[in-house]
mmCIF file of C-alpha atoms in Angstrom:
data_model
loop_
_atom_site.group_PDB
_atom_site.id
_atom_site.type_symbol
_atom_site.label_atom_id
_atom_site.label_comp_id
_atom_site.label_asym_id
_atom_site.label_seq_id
_atom_site.Cartn_x
_atom_site.Cartn_y
_atom_site.Cartn_z
ATOM 1 C CA MET A 1 0.063 0.089 -0.133
ATOM 2 C CA ALA A 2 1.594 3.342 -0.850
ATOM 3 C CA THR A 3 2.193 5.600 1.916
ATOM 4 C CA VAL A 4 0.415 8.738 0.140
ATOM 5 C CA THR A 5 -2.724 8.819 -1.547
ATOM 6 C CA PRO A 6 -2.037 8.287 -5.812
ATOM 7 C CA VAL A 7 -3.859 11.149 -7.911
ATOM 8 C CA SER A 8 -6.626 9.772 -9.671
ATOM 9 C CA GLU A 9 -6.906 10.821 -13.440
ATOM 10 C CA GLU A 10 -10.086 12.311 -12.647
ATOM 11 C CA SER A 11 -8.691 14.564 -9.902
ATOM 12 C CA ALA A 12 -5.209 15.169 -11.645
ATOM 13 C CA VAL A 13 -4.805 19.376 -12.643
ATOM 14 C CA GLY A 14 -2.112 21.310 -14.253
ATOM 15 C CA LYS A 15 0.787 19.940 -15.569
ATOM 16 C CA VAL A 16 0.054 16.152 -13.939
ATOM 17 C CA VAL A 17 -2.670 16.192 -16.556
ATOM 18 C CA ALA A 18 -0.606 16.745 -19.291
ATOM 19 C CA VAL A 19 2.091 14.357 -17.900
ATOM 20 C CA TYR A 20 -0.855 11.588 -17.355
ATOM 21 C CA ALA A 21 -1.441 11.967 -21.393
ATOM 22 C CA ASP A 22 2.015 11.848 -22.344
ATOM 23 C CA ILE A 23 2.423 8.511 -20.210
ATOM 24 C CA LYS A 24 -0.650 7.162 -21.720
ATOM 25 C CA ALA A 25 0.563 8.091 -25.341
ATOM 26 C CA THR A 26 3.967 7.637 -25.227
ATOM 27 C CA LYS A 27 3.540 3.690 -23.510
ATOM 28 C CA LYS A 28 0.502 3.345 -26.058
ATOM 29 C CA ILE A 29 -1.126 2.765 -22.758
ATOM 30 C CA ASP A 30 -5.042 3.266 -21.623
ATOM 31 C CA PHE A 31 -4.265 4.174 -18.028
ATOM 32 C CA VAL A 32 -1.659 5.732 -15.553
ATOM 33 C CA PRO A 33 0.240 3.005 -13.714
ATOM 34 C CA ASN A 34 0.527 3.007 -9.669
ATOM 35 C CA ILE A 35 3.724 4.679 -9.879
ATOM 36 C CA TRP A 36 3.006 7.548 -11.641
ATOM 37 C CA ARG A 37 -0.155 8.331 -9.823
ATOM 38 C CA VAL A 38 1.884 8.578 -6.282
ATOM 39 C CA LEU A 39 5.001 10.462 -7.875
ATOM 40 C CA ALA A 40 1.882 13.216 -9.046
ATOM 41 C CA THR A 41 1.553 13.838 -5.272
ATOM 42 C CA ASN A 42 4.089 16.338 -6.099
ATOM 43 C CA PRO A 43 3.853 17.479 -9.824
ATOM 44 C CA ASP A 44 7.221 18.734 -10.049
ATOM 45 C CA HIS A 45 8.641 15.476 -9.298
ATOM 46 C CA LEU A 46 6.277 13.605 -11.332
ATOM 47 C CA GLU A 47 7.365 15.931 -14.597
ATOM 48 C CA LEU A 48 11.032 15.548 -13.697
ATOM 49 C CA THR A 49 11.034 11.481 -13.279
ATOM 50 C CA TRP A 50 8.895 11.020 -16.048
ATOM 51 C CA THR A 51 10.839 13.700 -18.524
ATOM 52 C CA ARG A 52 14.238 11.582 -17.443
ATOM 53 C CA LEU A 53 12.144 8.065 -17.898
ATOM 54 C CA LYS A 54 11.042 9.348 -21.277
ATOM 55 C CA ALA A 55 14.292 10.102 -22.599
ATOM 56 C CA ILE A 56 15.929 7.131 -21.629
ATOM 57 C CA MET A 57 13.346 4.441 -22.226
ATOM 58 C CA HIS A 58 11.737 6.214 -24.886
ATOM 59 C CA PRO A 59 14.027 7.765 -26.929
ATOM 60 C CA GLU A 60 12.299 7.286 -29.862
ATOM 61 C CA ALA A 61 9.339 9.920 -28.247
ATOM 62 C CA ALA A 62 11.731 12.704 -28.641
ATOM 63 C CA GLY A 63 12.798 11.867 -32.410
ATOM 64 C CA ARG A 64 16.083 10.483 -31.235
ATOM 65 C CA THR A 65 17.907 6.996 -32.114
ATOM 66 C CA SER A 66 19.444 4.574 -29.619
ATOM 67 C CA LYS A 67 22.212 1.868 -29.439
ATOM 68 C CA LEU A 68 20.116 -0.023 -27.340
ATOM 69 C CA ASP A 69 16.692 -1.419 -28.824
ATOM 70 C CA PRO A 70 14.054 -1.776 -26.275
ATOM 71 C CA LEU A 71 14.000 -5.094 -25.293
ATOM 72 C CA MET A 72 17.583 -4.630 -24.255
ATOM 73 C CA ARG A 73 16.677 -1.517 -22.442
ATOM 74 C CA GLU A 74 13.848 -3.205 -20.163
ATOM 75 C CA ALA A 75 16.290 -6.004 -19.402
ATOM 76 C CA ILE A 76 18.439 -4.236 -17.990
ATOM 77 C CA ALA A 77 15.876 -2.372 -16.148
ATOM 78 C CA LEU A 78 14.377 -5.683 -15.293
ATOM 79 C CA ALA A 79 18.015 -6.449 -13.855
ATOM 80 C CA VAL A 80 18.577 -3.200 -11.941
ATOM 81 C CA SER A 81 14.789 -3.879 -10.453
ATOM 82 C CA ALA A 82 15.880 -7.471 -9.061
ATOM 83 C CA THR A 83 18.951 -6.404 -8.023
ATOM 84 C CA ASN A 84 17.730 -3.186 -6.134
ATOM 85 C CA GLY A 85 14.409 -5.506 -4.758
ATOM 86 C CA CYS A 86 11.670 -3.582 -5.983
ATOM 87 C CA ALA A 87 8.770 -5.465 -6.657
ATOM 88 C CA TYR A 88 6.731 -2.808 -8.531
ATOM 89 C CA CYS A 89 9.560 -2.462 -11.146
ATOM 90 C CA VAL A 90 10.203 -6.139 -11.497
ATOM 91 C CA ASN A 91 6.685 -6.816 -12.306
ATOM 92 C CA SER A 92 6.567 -3.826 -14.452
ATOM 93 C CA HIS A 93 9.588 -4.758 -16.355
ATOM 94 C CA THR A 94 8.954 -8.178 -16.553
ATOM 95 C CA ALA A 95 5.294 -7.361 -17.987
ATOM 96 C CA ALA A 96 7.440 -4.890 -21.045
ATOM 97 C CA LEU A 97 9.551 -8.066 -21.504
ATOM 98 C CA ARG A 98 6.822 -10.370 -22.256
ATOM 99 C CA LYS A 99 4.569 -7.878 -24.286
ATOM 100 C CA LEU A 100 8.241 -7.450 -26.430
ATOM 101 C CA GLY A 101 8.151 -11.044 -26.834
ATOM 102 C CA PHE A 102 10.067 -12.438 -24.152
ATOM 103 C CA ASP A 103 9.231 -15.968 -22.427
ATOM 104 C CA ALA A 104 9.329 -16.895 -19.189
ATOM 105 C CA GLU A 105 12.646 -18.810 -19.884
ATOM 106 C CA ALA A 106 14.402 -15.416 -21.526
ATOM 107 C CA VAL A 107 13.335 -13.583 -18.278
ATOM 108 C CA GLY A 108 14.744 -16.178 -15.970
ATOM 109 C CA GLU A 109 17.994 -15.839 -18.097
ATOM 110 C CA VAL A 110 17.833 -12.228 -17.373
ATOM 111 C CA LEU A 111 17.639 -12.793 -13.825
ATOM 112 C CA ALA A 112 20.385 -15.767 -13.655
ATOM 113 C CA VAL A 113 22.743 -12.922 -15.412
ATOM 114 C CA ALA A 114 21.815 -9.896 -12.699
ATOM 115 C CA ALA A 115 22.233 -12.770 -9.986
ATOM 116 C CA LEU A 116 25.384 -14.032 -11.493
ATOM 117 C CA PHE A 117 27.079 -10.969 -11.196
ATOM 118 C CA ASN A 118 25.102 -9.527 -8.010
ATOM 119 C CA SER A 119 27.793 -12.561 -6.624
ATOM 120 C CA THR A 120 30.426 -12.208 -8.651
ATOM 121 C CA ASN A 121 30.637 -8.579 -8.250
ATOM 122 C CA ALA A 122 30.809 -8.928 -4.460
ATOM 123 C CA LEU A 123 33.460 -11.161 -4.614
ATOM 124 C CA ALA A 124 35.612 -8.813 -6.590
ATOM 125 C CA ASP A 125 34.537 -5.996 -4.577
ATOM 126 C CA GLY A 126 35.610 -8.277 -1.207
ATOM 127 C CA TYR A 127 39.183 -9.521 -2.501
ATOM 128 C CA GLN A 128 39.604 -5.685 -3.596
ATOM 129 C CA ILE A 129 40.929 -7.559 -7.126
ATOM 130 C CA GLU A 130 42.760 -4.741 -9.139
ATOM 131 C CA PRO A 131 41.451 -4.757 -12.815
ATOM 132 C CA ASP A 132 43.413 -6.037 -15.332
ATOM 133 C CA VAL A 133 41.201 -6.373 -18.318
ATOM 134 C CA LEU A 134 40.250 -2.078 -19.126
ATOM 135 C CA PRO A 135 37.969 -0.728 -22.065
ATOM 136 C CA PRO A 136 39.675 0.888 -24.966
ATOM 137 C CA LEU A 137 40.270 4.537 -24.251
ATOM 138 C CA ASP A 138 37.984 6.777 -26.793
ATOM 139 C CA GLY A 139 40.162 9.620 -28.838
#
């Protein structure tokens, strides 16, 4: 249960109405998800968070191209959400991946990769292993 009363679409005013409309249009959905309705209790916060998410997760909506396709962006979002223990986000990004064609096995692979690197990162950090494989420098 949310710690604040979510802002319904019917009671939204001002910039919240505009953000709600943009969320529905960009995501091609007919409702405003709970996370946005809760964030709408602070309209400025709602607008900032939506603007950032839209730019990163929906660059095509701003006429930009991305090196990452929507499937990869959602897989990363799921892995991070699982790592952070956010049940809301795990469900949301799993649903998005399923909508994009991932089956249960593919979702499991994303979670397995996240779990693997959570454990190997902890080992490397705990042992304070010095990096010996470095990415190339651009230039």
